[in-house]
Amino acid sequence: MASVDPALMGKLAMAPDRGRSLTRRVWAEAFRQPEFKIGLVVFLILFLLACFYPELSSIDPLKMNVRGRLLPPLFLGPNWSFTNPLGTDQLGRDMLLRCLVGLRYSFLIGVSTVIVMLLIGCTIGMVAGYKGGWISTILMRLTDAQLSIPMIILAIAILGVSRPTIPAIVLVLGLAGWPTYARVTRSVVMAESRKEFVRGAKVLGASDIRIMALLLAPLVLPPIVFVSVLDIARMMIFESILGFIGLGVQPPTPTFGNLIADGRKYLLNAWWIATMPGIFLCVTLTSVNLMGAALERARNRIFGGLA
Amino acid sequence: MFVLSFLARRLLQGFVIIFLVMFLIFTLLRVVPGDPVRLMAGGMAPEALIEQIATQMGLRDPILVQFGRYAAHVVQGDFGQSFVRPADGAATGGAAFNDASRSERAEVLTLVAQTAPRTFQLALTAILMALLISLPLGVAGGLYPGRWPDRLALYLGSIFVSLPNFWLGIVLILLLSVKLAWLPAIGYQGFAWTILPAFVLAIEMAPFMIRTLTVSVAQVMQEYFIAAGPVRGLSRSRVVLRHGLKNASVPLLNLLGVQFSMLLGGVLVVEYIFDYPGLGLLTINAVLQRDFPLIQGIAIITSAAFVLINIAVDLLATTIDPRLDY
């Protein structure tokens, strides 16, 4: 016998408290899952470390120390020390500090990129879904076209020929990533804008912009925003790939990508330079992804078929 | 007849998409700063010479004129010649500015045709490996929602998505290729060289497959026809395999169509790490050398492949599940 669908259970259990805001209920539902809590705790630890450790530490992530170069991480080789828990690189710079500074950039770029993607994608999707007709056709063909060019090719094609600064990276990744949001938004808006309340507002003389911004956006966007948490992690990976190819934020600013690219040259005699930033990035991303996956599940349970 | 009209419509849409891709990539490359002629001629070439070469090549005409000329050639199957790659496949990079051998540049189409089969082999191996990883995990997760197989699928999926492909590639090279010497990694001399890069790609694709499978299997298992299976005297495995998995495979197939562009992105990075001489490595080099015709050609050909694969996916989906509409 097939076991009972948790989504169905969720919906039944949820029926009485229709009054509470859907967004709050998604959070509550996500919080009930252990994955979310684990992800949140790990993420908060890393976040606080990234915020405060570089400020409080007595060493500078860019300061070289030739005598203390290529020190291994704690307990993993000769000459390790507590001042450099993750070891040092070929110029004696502290790996932990460099990873944490890298994390700052990575997260900053990840979040801003997703915001750009949401802004572009949802606006286009909403206009296409609400207006319909030839506007929709044109916008959606454009979306298809962009979906069929691999995002990374687009990003490196643009960044390769221009100068990779942080705003450029955010813009390029954002421009490359919006199509999925446009698609989802359009399909939901199309369903919603046929409903009574939208037609009612139209009869009452509300302008299109007013309907889109005040009636449709609050209804359509929350479920999409919940899923976009997963995209933050995706964008952080893309940022690191760009850094690795040499098209990300330029050294000496440490980012995960250029740290790993650097470490690759010393792989045989100092494995930790390339490995540590990767583990660090992977742990961060896993925490974000666990939260994202839990949020997505919670959203699916509460919003049901919507979006 | 339905199939034919479906094919006609989709192919027409596909042409529109390919045209848009062509236009997008063409304009983007020309709008963004960075002069390919400067790179071709070398940093020391005098300004006047650069202008002369650029004018000769038509790079100073209005973008629309350039695009029209390019599109006319593409329609005839002529993707032009690479800016920098010589035809014999020898050294690449900025040749001297007074190099008289411009006519001997490699044809874009030849370059793509040389590298595409290896990438195809890599991609196919990767998809097979990804299926091997995600089928058991995803199906088990879908059969027991909320229980440990489901949790396992969620955790493993979350870890797999979080592994940066280039880093995983480096670590695997270090462990399996350098330390243990189990598998070759750099370059390409035979099928063994495909295994490691394919595995990295498989890990990148697997989480999405696992998630889709978990969700769709769980959904299918709710259906009445599944509950009716035991009543009809069918064994559990028959119900799961013939009724459950078959129905759940349609979303997976659709995912594969969408994942194509993600796969290509991954191929790019992985081929770069493993120095695997495929389409991805060609693309990265083309971009780093501002080789406009090559970038454009690759973008157009891959988007055509994307369109075709998605049509094939839809056709296949209707064969598996005849209830689907074209």
XYZ file of C-alpha atoms in Angstrom:
633
model
C 0.000 0.000 0.000
C 1.302 3.442 -0.814
C 1.962 5.548 2.223
C 0.053 8.763 2.801
C 1.347 11.761 0.932
C 2.810 14.254 3.393
C 1.695 17.084 1.140
C -1.891 15.958 1.476
C -1.532 15.635 5.241
C -0.092 19.130 5.319
C -3.026 20.552 3.437
C -5.559 18.839 5.675
C -3.778 19.949 8.817
C -3.556 23.450 7.456
C -7.203 23.837 6.615
C -8.388 25.421 9.885
C -5.822 28.230 10.070
C -6.480 29.767 6.664
C -6.256 33.160 8.332
C -2.526 33.217 9.013
C -0.428 34.692 6.257
C 0.768 32.073 3.791
C 4.315 33.341 4.001
C 4.420 32.896 7.768
C 3.023 29.410 7.396
C 5.716 28.459 4.904
C 8.375 29.587 7.359
C 6.736 27.664 10.173
C 6.463 24.575 8.019
C 10.087 24.847 6.927
C 11.174 25.264 10.527
C 9.513 22.005 11.430
C 11.975 20.119 9.221
C 15.324 19.074 10.680
C 17.114 19.840 7.398
C 16.158 23.469 7.687
C 17.451 23.741 11.240
C 20.741 22.044 10.418
C 21.220 24.283 7.400
C 20.321 27.387 9.357
C 22.707 26.661 12.239
C 25.652 25.909 9.937
C 24.858 28.910 7.819
C 24.589 31.286 10.778
C 27.930 30.104 12.173
C 29.640 30.679 8.826
C 27.847 33.970 8.314
C 28.877 35.331 11.701
C 32.442 34.106 11.172
C 32.572 35.823 7.788
C 31.188 39.020 9.267
C 33.367 39.269 12.332
C 36.436 37.037 12.184
C 38.314 39.056 9.520
C 37.598 42.245 11.513
C 38.684 40.845 14.854
C 41.655 38.831 13.657
C 45.045 40.430 14.049
C 46.218 39.273 10.633
C 45.400 40.737 7.261
C 44.130 38.307 4.569
C 46.334 40.025 2.012
C 49.454 40.191 4.193
C 52.219 37.919 3.043
C 54.488 36.117 5.437
C 57.198 34.360 3.550
C 58.596 32.564 6.581
C 55.206 31.037 7.355
C 54.318 29.944 3.851
C 52.773 26.601 2.886
C 51.904 25.720 6.478
C 49.502 22.764 6.642
C 46.107 22.932 8.392
C 45.681 21.895 12.033
C 47.050 18.431 12.874
C 47.603 17.560 9.231
C 51.321 17.789 8.758
C 54.478 19.267 10.211
C 54.637 22.796 11.624
C 50.907 23.442 11.918
C 49.845 26.208 14.257
C 46.700 27.522 15.881
C 47.117 30.948 14.288
C 46.479 29.408 10.852
C 43.809 26.771 11.437
C 43.431 26.032 7.727
C 47.106 26.513 6.933
C 48.702 29.145 4.735
C 49.179 29.539 1.008
C 52.301 29.911 -1.108
C 52.809 33.475 0.143
C 52.088 32.741 3.793
C 48.588 34.232 3.753
C 46.137 32.688 6.178
C 43.730 30.338 4.409
C 40.899 30.668 6.926
C 40.876 34.440 6.570
C 41.055 34.215 2.811
C 38.200 31.713 2.702
C 36.070 33.927 4.924
C 36.714 37.007 2.824
C 35.958 34.900 -0.227
C 32.715 33.845 1.409
C 31.743 37.499 1.847
C 32.186 38.224 -1.841
C 30.582 34.992 -2.878
C 27.514 35.587 -0.760
C 27.243 39.239 -1.704
C 27.400 38.384 -5.388
C 25.045 35.419 -4.991
C 22.344 37.429 -3.241
C 22.580 40.485 -5.488
C 22.499 38.309 -8.579
C 19.350 36.555 -7.447
C 17.747 39.922 -6.754
C 18.631 41.106 -10.258
C 17.291 37.837 -11.707
C 14.058 38.170 -9.765
C 13.589 41.787 -10.800
C 14.145 41.143 -14.489
C 12.474 37.734 -14.678
C 9.382 38.532 -12.650
C 8.772 41.833 -14.407
C 9.021 40.246 -17.824
C 6.983 37.234 -16.763
C 4.311 39.394 -15.209
C 3.946 41.683 -18.200
C 3.871 38.684 -20.537
C 1.335 36.814 -18.447
C -0.919 39.775 -17.815
C -0.869 41.350 -21.250
C -0.879 38.125 -23.221
C -1.122 38.350 -27.004
C 1.864 39.286 -29.110
C 3.760 40.867 -26.209
C 3.664 37.539 -24.460
C 4.734 35.689 -27.588
C 7.716 37.944 -28.178
C 8.840 37.892 -24.570
C 8.498 34.140 -24.298
C 10.394 33.464 -27.537
C 13.151 35.668 -26.162
C 13.068 33.630 -22.977
C 13.297 30.375 -24.912
C 16.187 31.723 -26.921
C 18.036 32.649 -23.808
C 17.292 29.354 -22.103
C 18.874 27.569 -25.004
C 22.209 29.337 -24.680
C 24.075 27.794 -21.785
C 24.299 30.454 -19.131
C 27.987 29.938 -18.527
C 28.848 30.429 -22.188
C 26.936 33.687 -22.157
C 28.582 34.828 -18.943
C 32.139 34.061 -19.992
C 31.521 35.409 -23.477
C 30.570 38.771 -22.005
C 32.997 38.848 -19.085
C 35.806 37.550 -21.276
C 35.661 40.582 -23.492
C 34.875 43.186 -20.841
C 36.440 43.879 -17.474
C 35.125 41.630 -14.683
C 34.122 43.962 -11.866
C 31.612 43.021 -9.191
C 28.679 44.954 -10.727
C 29.510 43.478 -14.134
C 29.545 39.953 -12.721
C 26.239 40.479 -10.927
C 24.642 41.972 -14.006
C 25.905 39.289 -16.359
C 24.853 36.404 -14.130
C 21.528 38.120 -13.492
C 20.961 38.701 -17.194
C 21.839 35.101 -17.894
C 19.579 33.638 -15.228
C 16.246 35.406 -15.497
C 14.426 33.204 -18.058
C 13.270 30.518 -15.621
C 11.705 33.172 -13.396
C 9.982 34.763 -16.344
C 8.465 31.413 -17.296
C 7.185 30.553 -13.849
C 5.830 34.041 -13.182
C 4.076 34.131 -16.516
C 2.291 30.843 -16.002
C 1.039 31.821 -12.553
C 0.033 35.313 -13.586
C -1.855 33.929 -16.556
C -3.937 31.743 -14.269
C -4.465 34.441 -11.662
C -5.326 37.346 -13.946
C -8.415 35.551 -15.221
C -9.876 35.471 -11.719
C -12.725 37.591 -10.389
C -10.740 39.984 -8.254
C -8.556 41.079 -11.145
C -11.513 41.571 -13.449
C -13.279 43.397 -10.632
C -10.356 45.747 -10.179
C -10.332 46.410 -13.905
C -14.013 47.269 -13.869
C -13.351 49.636 -10.990
C -10.847 51.427 -13.200
C -7.552 50.254 -11.741
C -4.613 50.759 -14.085
C -2.633 47.792 -15.368
C 0.421 48.806 -13.397
C -1.639 49.097 -10.230
C -3.150 45.656 -10.751
C 0.221 44.096 -11.409
C 2.032 45.781 -8.551
C -0.647 45.703 -5.852
C -2.834 42.720 -6.667
C -0.762 40.210 -8.575
C 2.749 40.734 -7.235
C 1.957 40.019 -3.549
C 0.123 36.881 -4.617
C 2.530 35.520 -7.159
C 5.954 36.460 -5.895
C 6.248 34.820 -2.451
C 6.193 31.235 -3.738
C 8.783 32.148 -6.336
C 11.005 33.942 -3.862
C 11.104 30.870 -1.624
C 12.550 28.797 -4.422
C 15.066 31.480 -5.286
C 17.027 30.564 -2.147
C 18.263 27.555 -4.093
C 19.419 29.898 -6.821
C 21.599 31.857 -4.396
C 23.665 28.708 -4.000
C 23.679 28.140 -7.750
C 24.880 31.663 -8.387
C 27.591 31.304 -5.756
C 28.869 28.293 -7.673
C 28.772 30.233 -10.933
C 30.681 33.045 -9.309
C 33.346 30.604 -8.194
C 33.525 29.043 -11.655
C 34.072 32.482 -13.163
C 36.752 33.160 -10.570
C 38.388 29.851 -11.365
C 38.583 30.585 -15.089
C 39.990 33.993 -14.200
C 36.904 35.977 -15.165
C 35.649 36.658 -11.647
C 36.645 39.252 -9.073
C 40.337 39.760 -9.726
C 43.153 38.884 -7.327
C 44.527 39.909 -4.877
C 40.928 39.971 -3.614
C 40.413 36.378 -2.506
C 37.383 34.569 -3.867
C 36.718 30.839 -3.803
C 37.326 30.594 -7.511
C 40.701 32.277 -7.629
C 41.804 30.611 -4.385
C 41.198 27.191 -5.899
C 42.764 28.205 -9.207
C 45.836 29.381 -7.260
C 45.993 26.255 -5.170
C 45.792 24.052 -8.221
C 49.380 24.987 -9.050
C 50.585 23.750 -5.661
C 48.374 20.670 -5.563
C 51.204 18.161 -5.222
C 53.136 19.694 -2.342
C 50.376 21.661 -0.600
C 47.042 19.992 -1.222
C 45.177 22.179 1.260
C 45.394 25.419 -0.716
C 43.006 24.131 -3.348
C 41.092 21.728 -1.119
C 40.214 23.930 1.866
C 38.363 26.685 -0.023
C 36.421 23.978 -1.848
C 35.363 22.269 1.365
C 34.477 25.658 2.811
C 32.402 26.576 -0.218
C 30.780 23.163 -0.266
C 29.760 23.358 3.399
C 28.337 26.840 2.906
C 26.419 25.809 -0.168
C 25.120 22.647 1.463
C 23.720 24.721 4.309
C 22.055 27.136 1.888
C 20.762 24.264 -0.225
C 19.345 22.399 2.763
C 17.459 25.525 3.780
C 16.364 26.063 0.205
C 15.165 22.496 -0.226
C 13.231 22.626 3.051
C 11.677 25.945 2.056
C 10.733 24.524 -1.315
C 9.039 21.527 0.257
C 7.244 23.723 2.731
C 6.117 25.989 -0.070
C 4.821 23.085 -2.102
C 2.824 21.833 0.840
C 1.252 25.163 1.605
C 0.756 26.737 -1.773
C -0.236 23.444 -3.289
C -0.687 23.740 -7.021
C 0.121 27.451 -7.218
C 3.381 28.157 -9.059
C -1.059 13.900 -39.035
C -0.931 15.337 -35.548
C 2.708 14.430 -35.378
C 3.453 16.243 -38.604
C 1.732 19.467 -37.642
C 3.405 19.263 -34.257
C 6.788 18.830 -35.906
C 6.145 21.685 -38.312
C 5.120 24.032 -35.526
C 8.002 23.121 -33.269
C 10.570 23.360 -36.041
C 9.252 26.787 -36.966
C 9.481 27.892 -33.342
C 12.937 26.369 -33.240
C 14.084 28.450 -36.180
C 12.830 31.583 -34.465
C 14.757 30.622 -31.333
C 17.946 29.906 -33.250
C 17.626 33.185 -35.086
C 17.193 35.048 -31.803
C 20.205 33.273 -30.305
C 22.220 34.240 -33.344
C 21.124 37.841 -33.025
C 21.680 38.002 -29.254
C 25.161 36.542 -29.290
C 26.162 38.555 -32.358
C 25.133 41.905 -30.914
C 26.379 41.135 -27.406
C 29.847 40.302 -28.675
C 30.026 43.516 -30.643
C 28.484 45.837 -28.089
C 30.724 44.715 -25.266
C 34.138 46.436 -25.190
C 37.215 44.551 -26.344
C 38.645 44.552 -29.837
C 39.371 41.171 -31.427
C 41.627 42.738 -34.033
C 43.895 44.082 -31.308
C 44.216 40.542 -30.018
C 44.782 39.021 -33.440
C 47.349 41.535 -34.518
C 49.183 41.582 -31.224
C 49.745 44.447 -28.800
C 52.571 45.968 -30.800
C 50.670 46.459 -34.054
C 50.262 50.104 -35.063
C 46.828 51.663 -34.717
C 46.493 52.363 -38.443
C 47.116 48.734 -39.322
C 44.490 47.592 -36.844
C 41.963 49.946 -38.409
C 42.945 48.672 -41.833
C 42.494 45.009 -40.885
C 39.239 45.761 -39.101
C 37.854 47.591 -42.103
C 38.979 44.812 -44.412
C 37.166 42.282 -42.261
C 34.101 44.478 -42.142
C 34.289 44.929 -38.399
C 33.766 48.685 -38.620
C 30.454 48.469 -40.479
C 27.207 49.059 -38.586
C 26.286 46.016 -36.480
C 23.087 45.386 -38.417
C 24.961 45.321 -41.712
C 27.479 42.903 -40.232
C 24.677 40.770 -38.887
C 22.888 40.678 -42.226
C 26.052 39.601 -43.971
C 26.734 36.942 -41.347
C 23.167 35.618 -41.363
C 23.219 35.322 -45.150
C 26.321 33.152 -44.909
C 24.973 31.023 -42.085
C 21.814 30.270 -44.025
C 24.050 28.825 -46.738
C 25.780 26.680 -44.139
C 28.884 28.865 -44.019
C 29.800 29.727 -40.433
C 32.945 31.530 -41.484
C 36.499 31.017 -40.388
C 38.015 31.255 -36.988
C 39.819 34.528 -36.309
C 42.824 32.899 -34.724
C 42.931 29.159 -35.255
C 44.983 27.927 -38.186
C 43.527 25.135 -40.270
C 46.231 22.604 -39.508
C 45.373 22.735 -35.814
C 48.888 23.880 -34.890
C 49.732 26.647 -32.454
C 46.945 29.040 -31.621
C 46.968 32.515 -30.209
C 47.888 35.897 -31.586
C 49.951 35.361 -34.684
C 52.047 38.185 -36.028
C 50.091 41.084 -37.496
C 51.777 40.783 -40.865
C 50.868 37.115 -41.047
C 49.856 36.515 -44.663
C 48.146 33.195 -44.017
C 44.690 34.554 -43.228
C 43.119 32.335 -45.820
C 44.363 29.292 -44.003
C 42.290 29.863 -40.884
C 40.243 26.871 -39.818
C 36.577 26.666 -40.765
C 34.309 27.024 -37.741
C 32.236 24.091 -38.917
C 35.294 21.831 -39.164
C 36.450 22.799 -35.675
C 33.041 22.030 -34.239
C 32.754 18.775 -36.166
C 36.155 17.681 -34.884
C 35.355 18.265 -31.236
C 31.640 17.550 -31.002
C 31.876 13.722 -31.068
C 34.145 13.654 -28.009
C 31.822 15.961 -26.127
C 28.903 13.803 -27.191
C 30.650 10.739 -25.826
C 31.386 12.585 -22.584
C 27.814 13.811 -22.240
C 26.294 10.420 -22.939
C 28.550 8.678 -20.418
C 27.723 11.379 -17.902
C 23.973 10.988 -18.400
C 24.225 7.213 -17.983
C 26.258 7.612 -14.801
C 23.835 10.215 -13.482
C 20.938 7.821 -14.106
C 22.807 5.044 -12.311
C 23.280 7.315 -9.294
C 19.868 8.935 -9.211
C 17.502 6.120 -10.165
C 17.930 4.046 -6.996
C 18.072 7.104 -4.744
C 15.180 8.903 -6.360
C 12.875 5.905 -6.645
C 13.534 4.829 -3.062
C 12.940 8.396 -1.890
C 9.683 8.555 -3.812
C 8.440 5.208 -2.515
C 8.937 6.171 1.123
C 8.205 9.902 1.372
C 9.188 11.381 4.704
C 11.122 8.280 5.719
C 14.859 7.674 5.684
C 15.292 6.952 1.945
C 13.605 10.271 1.256
C 15.850 12.056 3.772
C 18.909 10.344 2.329
C 17.926 11.516 -1.139
C 17.438 15.061 0.144
C 20.760 15.202 1.990
C 22.777 13.578 -0.775
C 21.072 15.792 -3.327
C 21.899 18.889 -1.301
C 25.536 17.853 -0.973
C 25.843 16.994 -4.669
C 24.460 20.381 -5.773
C 26.891 22.045 -3.431
C 29.999 20.412 -4.856
C 31.549 22.918 -7.244
C 32.301 20.892 -10.385
C 35.749 22.349 -10.969
C 36.807 21.679 -7.409
C 35.493 18.130 -7.463
C 37.408 17.618 -10.681
C 40.663 18.794 -9.143
C 40.229 16.715 -6.003
C 39.391 13.594 -8.019
C 42.429 14.121 -10.233
C 44.581 14.459 -7.134
C 43.137 11.371 -5.425
C 42.349 8.886 -8.184
C 44.769 9.920 -10.841
C 47.842 11.265 -9.074
C 47.881 9.485 -5.705
C 46.237 6.164 -6.552
C 46.891 6.152 -10.311
C 43.609 4.327 -11.007
C 42.336 6.435 -13.854
C 43.944 8.747 -16.370
C 42.717 12.294 -16.242
C 44.413 14.861 -18.435
C 43.883 15.007 -22.173
C 42.274 12.313 -24.279
C 43.702 9.067 -25.609
C 40.843 6.647 -25.203
C 37.600 5.942 -23.398
C 39.311 5.710 -19.997
C 39.954 9.440 -20.212
C 36.217 10.055 -20.339
C 35.378 8.342 -17.064
C 36.528 10.927 -14.520
C 35.140 13.990 -16.284
C 31.883 12.142 -16.917
C 31.639 11.270 -13.243
C 32.062 14.923 -12.257
C 29.308 15.877 -14.700
C 27.095 13.081 -13.405
C 27.429 14.362 -9.848
C 26.434 17.791 -11.120
C 23.310 16.515 -12.879
C 22.243 13.866 -10.385
C 20.646 16.088 -7.700
C 18.098 17.492 -10.156
C 17.237 14.017 -11.390
C 16.957 12.736 -7.828
C 14.606 15.540 -6.903
C 12.426 15.142 -9.970
C 12.253 11.380 -9.520
C 11.438 11.606 -5.827
C 8.605 14.045 -6.439
C 7.154 12.307 -9.484
C 7.401 8.768 -8.066
C 5.744 9.937 -4.852
C 2.983 11.539 -6.904
C 2.398 8.544 -9.138
C 2.256 6.206 -6.161
C -0.791 8.159 -4.936
C -2.795 7.246 -8.018
C -5.696 4.846 -7.927
C -4.217 2.581 -10.559
C -1.268 1.928 -8.241
C -3.531 1.113 -5.336
C -5.488 -1.153 -7.653
C -2.339 -3.078 -8.598
C -2.241 -5.456 -5.620
C -5.984 -5.985 -5.953
C -5.436 -7.130 -9.508
C -2.912 -9.608 -8.147
C 0.172 -7.832 -9.477
C 3.412 -8.108 -7.557
C 4.815 -5.048 -5.832
C 7.848 -4.877 -8.101
C 5.665 -5.075 -11.193
C 3.464 -2.254 -9.928
C 6.467 -0.090 -9.096
C 8.385 -0.769 -12.283
C 5.666 -0.977 -14.909
C 3.144 1.470 -13.525
C 5.028 3.684 -11.129
C 8.369 4.186 -12.800
C 7.000 4.360 -16.314
C 4.704 7.217 -15.408
C 7.378 8.915 -13.343
C 9.833 8.794 -16.219
C 8.064 11.499 -18.214
C 9.064 14.378 -15.902
C 12.586 12.933 -15.861
C 12.678 13.006 -19.634
C 11.476 16.602 -19.680
C 14.176 17.443 -17.160
C 16.808 15.986 -19.469
C 15.651 18.333 -22.191
C 15.940 21.336 -19.929
C 19.203 20.137 -18.436
C 20.871 20.080 -21.807
C 22.076 23.644 -21.480
C 23.220 23.009 -17.925
C 25.089 19.957 -19.146
C 26.811 22.087 -21.767
C 27.806 24.626 -19.143
C 29.238 21.818 -17.041
C 31.009 20.346 -20.045
C 32.722 23.673 -20.521
C 34.210 23.750 -17.061
C 34.955 20.048 -16.817
C 36.689 19.918 -20.186
C 38.741 22.909 -19.131
C 39.859 21.165 -15.915
C 40.582 17.809 -17.531
C 42.006 19.373 -20.685
C 39.539 17.192 -22.558
C 39.631 18.228 -26.223
C 35.906 18.736 -26.811
C 33.463 21.476 -27.619
C 33.737 22.996 -24.144
C 37.473 23.508 -24.283
C 37.052 24.932 -27.776
C 34.480 27.394 -26.454
C 36.571 28.557 -23.523
C 39.553 29.115 -25.763
C 37.390 30.878 -28.318
C 36.098 33.229 -25.641
C 39.509 33.896 -24.155
C 40.838 34.680 -27.632
C 37.786 36.761 -28.623
C 37.293 34.494 -31.594
C 33.906 35.927 -32.622
C 33.032 33.572 -35.512
C 33.844 30.530 -33.423
C 31.795 31.714 -30.420
C 28.857 32.554 -32.668
C 29.085 29.260 -34.517
C 29.189 27.242 -31.315
C 26.282 29.186 -29.829
C 24.142 28.687 -32.935
C 24.964 25.005 -33.306
C 24.376 24.236 -29.640
C 21.081 26.090 -29.610
C 20.035 24.104 -32.674
C 20.951 20.935 -30.782
C 18.946 22.207 -27.821
C 15.891 22.773 -29.995
C 16.171 19.354 -31.635
C 16.705 17.539 -28.349
C 13.670 19.201 -26.833
C 11.516 18.233 -29.791
C 12.802 14.665 -29.494
C 12.071 14.697 -25.768
C 8.484 15.796 -26.371
C 7.973 13.146 -29.039
C 9.402 10.479 -26.764
C 7.237 11.647 -23.866
C 4.084 11.232 -25.931
C 5.196 7.761 -26.910
C 5.654 6.792 -23.274
C 2.474 8.480 -22.127
C -0.092 8.704 -24.958
C -2.369 10.862 -22.791
C -0.028 13.793 -23.337
C -1.034 16.271 -25.972
C 1.331 17.535 -28.596
